[in-house]
């Protein structure tokens, strides 16, 4: 299985800040990476697919980049509704695997 | 807009079989564009992808669960199902049904259903 490692595990930030979360795959996955946002008690929500494509309806302050083994999710100008846990997922090969999550908290 | 809804018992006894069904509405389960998946999340933990079933009935199961997992699809009822046998407390989790777009991620999720394994 492909192992996905996210960093940091948690991050504190303020409204209006820019935050970057990284995800590293244990082997190359081309651009087959997705990012999700999950709020407590809710299902995850797809934000980014194919490493950098914004899912329909997702605000443009979210962006993704990377290919191969190293990827980033950037959130510009943090809004109150952005405080949540974020997961990366490789969609290159089965079984799909997720990172362990990054909890974004209000400073 | 496609919606998914899980249903099934919230409490299962150890060694028994967990059975869940996902009903698809607002779209066709017979679309060849998607895989229909199950994903679970242990309490306070991350996400674990269990496997998928295609509308034709072909499947892929996570090797970590393969010996205990069976998925099926009933296109006439717009439903797909998960069976997990010989459950233990370690199978206590929120179970999500979902729609996977190949190589692009999981774009539609059910609300999730909590299954507790306890006697």
XYZ file of C-alpha atoms in Angstrom:
226
model
C 0.000 0.000 0.000
C 1.062 3.598 -0.579
C 1.616 5.414 2.698
C 0.557 9.052 2.935
C 2.175 11.295 5.526
C 0.804 14.736 6.326
C 2.482 17.541 8.195
C 1.927 19.179 10.485
C -0.527 17.078 12.508
C -2.042 20.273 13.830
C -1.637 23.963 13.166
C -2.959 27.096 14.817
C -3.714 30.146 12.738
C -5.715 33.357 12.790
C -8.471 34.681 10.580
C -6.903 36.117 7.448
C -3.723 34.024 7.672
C -2.318 31.828 4.941
C -1.803 28.180 5.846
C 0.047 25.423 4.021
C -0.344 21.711 4.697
C 1.953 19.159 3.117
C 1.409 15.552 2.124
C 4.090 13.086 1.109
C 3.501 9.755 -0.619
C 5.725 6.744 -0.007
C 6.037 6.304 -3.762
C 5.237 8.356 -6.808
C 1.558 8.897 -7.496
C 1.805 11.305 -10.441
C -0.890 13.910 -9.792
C -3.483 11.511 -8.407
C -4.029 13.237 -5.102
C -7.134 14.626 -3.480
C -7.672 16.896 -0.488
C -10.655 16.806 1.848
C -12.041 18.984 4.621
C -13.876 17.390 7.518
C -15.794 19.142 10.261
C -16.831 17.399 13.492
C -19.720 14.999 13.011
C -19.755 15.502 9.238
C -18.577 13.551 6.247
C -15.424 14.721 4.494
C -15.842 17.165 1.641
C -13.758 17.027 -1.522
C -11.804 20.245 -2.037
C -9.102 19.444 -4.589
C -8.656 16.561 -7.005
C -5.849 15.648 -9.370
C -3.506 17.590 -7.076
C -4.527 21.047 -8.241
C -8.068 21.001 -9.645
C -10.625 22.841 -7.553
C -13.828 20.927 -6.964
C -16.940 22.751 -8.081
C -18.296 25.085 -5.432
C -15.096 25.243 -3.384
C -13.823 28.786 -2.706
C -10.816 29.906 -4.711
C -8.818 30.604 -1.534
C -8.122 26.850 -1.538
C -5.394 25.654 -3.877
C -3.298 22.557 -4.344
C 0.019 21.820 -5.973
C 2.601 19.114 -6.404
C 3.256 15.909 -8.260
C 5.159 12.703 -7.753
C 5.558 12.342 -4.008
C 5.205 15.853 -2.557
C 2.017 17.881 -2.417
C 0.681 20.965 -0.703
C -2.701 22.392 0.170
C -2.737 26.153 0.648
C -5.556 28.132 2.189
C -5.310 31.869 1.639
C -7.038 34.397 3.856
C -8.447 31.949 6.409
C -12.135 32.270 7.140
C -13.931 31.089 10.306
C -15.535 28.194 8.427
C -12.109 26.842 7.392
C -11.221 25.573 10.852
C -11.500 21.827 10.426
C -9.414 18.722 9.814
C -7.854 18.209 6.395
C -6.925 14.902 4.788
C -4.996 14.002 1.670
C -5.769 10.821 -0.272
C -3.870 9.106 -3.034
C -6.030 7.987 -5.943
C -3.207 6.481 -7.980
C -3.689 2.847 -7.039
C -5.896 0.638 -4.938
C -6.271 0.506 -2.041
C -6.749 4.234 -1.869
C -5.058 5.539 1.260
C -5.393 8.688 3.337
C -3.021 10.804 5.315
C -3.502 10.890 9.068
C -5.063 14.343 8.990
C -4.115 17.899 9.899
C -6.248 19.742 12.417
C -6.483 23.465 11.726
C -7.316 25.361 14.883
C -8.002 28.976 15.686
C -5.118 30.800 17.342
C -27.648 16.164 -7.378
C -26.608 12.699 -6.263
C -27.209 11.832 -2.629
C -26.202 8.742 -0.692
C -27.818 7.392 2.456
C -26.520 4.582 4.624
C -28.824 2.286 6.547
C -28.371 -0.665 8.846
C -28.038 -1.725 12.476
C -26.128 0.595 14.760
C -25.185 -2.221 17.129
C -23.638 -5.543 16.164
C -22.486 -8.311 18.478
C -18.908 -9.568 18.343
C -18.317 -12.397 15.852
C -21.459 -11.482 13.926
C -21.754 -9.879 10.490
C -22.120 -6.150 10.005
C -24.517 -5.353 7.148
C -25.046 -1.911 5.676
C -26.890 -0.649 2.616
C -26.405 2.568 0.714
C -29.259 4.030 -1.304
C -28.390 6.275 -4.228
C -30.790 9.031 -5.212
C -30.653 11.853 -7.718
C -28.446 9.929 -10.100
C -27.843 6.557 -11.659
C -25.917 3.824 -9.881
C -25.472 2.242 -13.316
C -23.244 5.014 -14.581
C -19.986 3.529 -15.746
C -18.136 6.637 -14.682
C -18.007 5.846 -10.980
C -17.011 3.337 -8.358
C -19.277 2.943 -5.350
C -17.220 2.724 -2.198
C -17.249 2.169 1.530
C -14.962 4.096 3.849
C -14.813 3.978 7.616
C -13.510 6.177 10.381
C -12.666 4.828 13.807
C -13.637 7.096 16.722
C -11.385 10.128 16.763
C -9.185 8.653 14.047
C -8.454 8.950 10.362
C -10.117 7.472 7.304
C -9.814 3.893 6.059
C -10.908 2.950 2.540
C -12.664 -0.435 2.634
C -13.249 -1.076 -1.057
C -15.456 -0.441 -4.042
C -18.029 -2.097 -6.245
C -18.706 -1.195 -9.850
C -22.256 -1.221 -11.275
C -21.392 -4.449 -13.097
C -20.595 -6.149 -9.799
C -16.825 -6.141 -10.053
C -15.128 -5.351 -6.781
C -11.878 -4.405 -5.132
C -11.388 -4.870 -1.411
C -8.683 -3.444 0.791
C -6.298 -6.365 1.430
C -6.376 -5.543 5.142
C -10.076 -6.488 5.247
C -10.435 -8.656 2.173
C -11.019 -11.942 3.992
C -14.047 -10.484 5.807
C -15.611 -8.118 3.268
C -18.327 -8.731 0.697
C -19.932 -6.014 -1.400
C -22.927 -6.304 -3.660
C -25.008 -4.045 -5.877
C -28.685 -4.022 -6.784
C -29.129 -1.593 -9.649
C -32.908 -2.083 -9.722
C -33.123 -0.750 -6.170
C -30.376 1.858 -6.674
C -28.509 0.329 -3.747
C -25.156 -1.166 -2.920
C -24.234 -3.032 0.219
C -21.416 -3.948 2.555
C -21.051 -7.058 4.676
C -18.211 -7.390 7.155
C -17.999 -10.727 8.912
C -16.536 -11.819 12.247
C -16.591 -8.320 13.670
C -14.736 -7.274 16.799
C -14.611 -4.079 18.824
C -11.941 -2.873 16.395
C -14.642 -2.611 13.734
C -16.525 0.023 15.733
C -16.525 3.068 13.466
C -18.522 5.505 11.415
C -19.150 3.877 8.051
C -19.561 6.042 4.970
C -20.796 5.037 1.564
C -19.382 7.165 -1.192
C -18.968 7.731 -4.904
C -15.464 7.577 -6.307
C -14.477 9.194 -9.554
C -11.551 7.083 -10.791
C -8.199 8.743 -10.139
C -9.949 11.883 -8.938
C -11.151 11.110 -5.444
C -14.410 10.729 -3.590
C -16.795 13.442 -4.670
C -20.021 12.394 -2.956
C -20.347 11.014 0.574
C -23.218 9.711 2.622
C -23.761 11.293 6.017
C -22.216 8.280 7.733
C -23.656 5.738 10.113
C -22.150 4.762 13.436
C -21.742 1.052 14.024
C -20.782 -0.174 17.470
C -19.597 -3.713 18.057
C -20.533 -4.760 21.550
C -22.260 -7.579 23.352
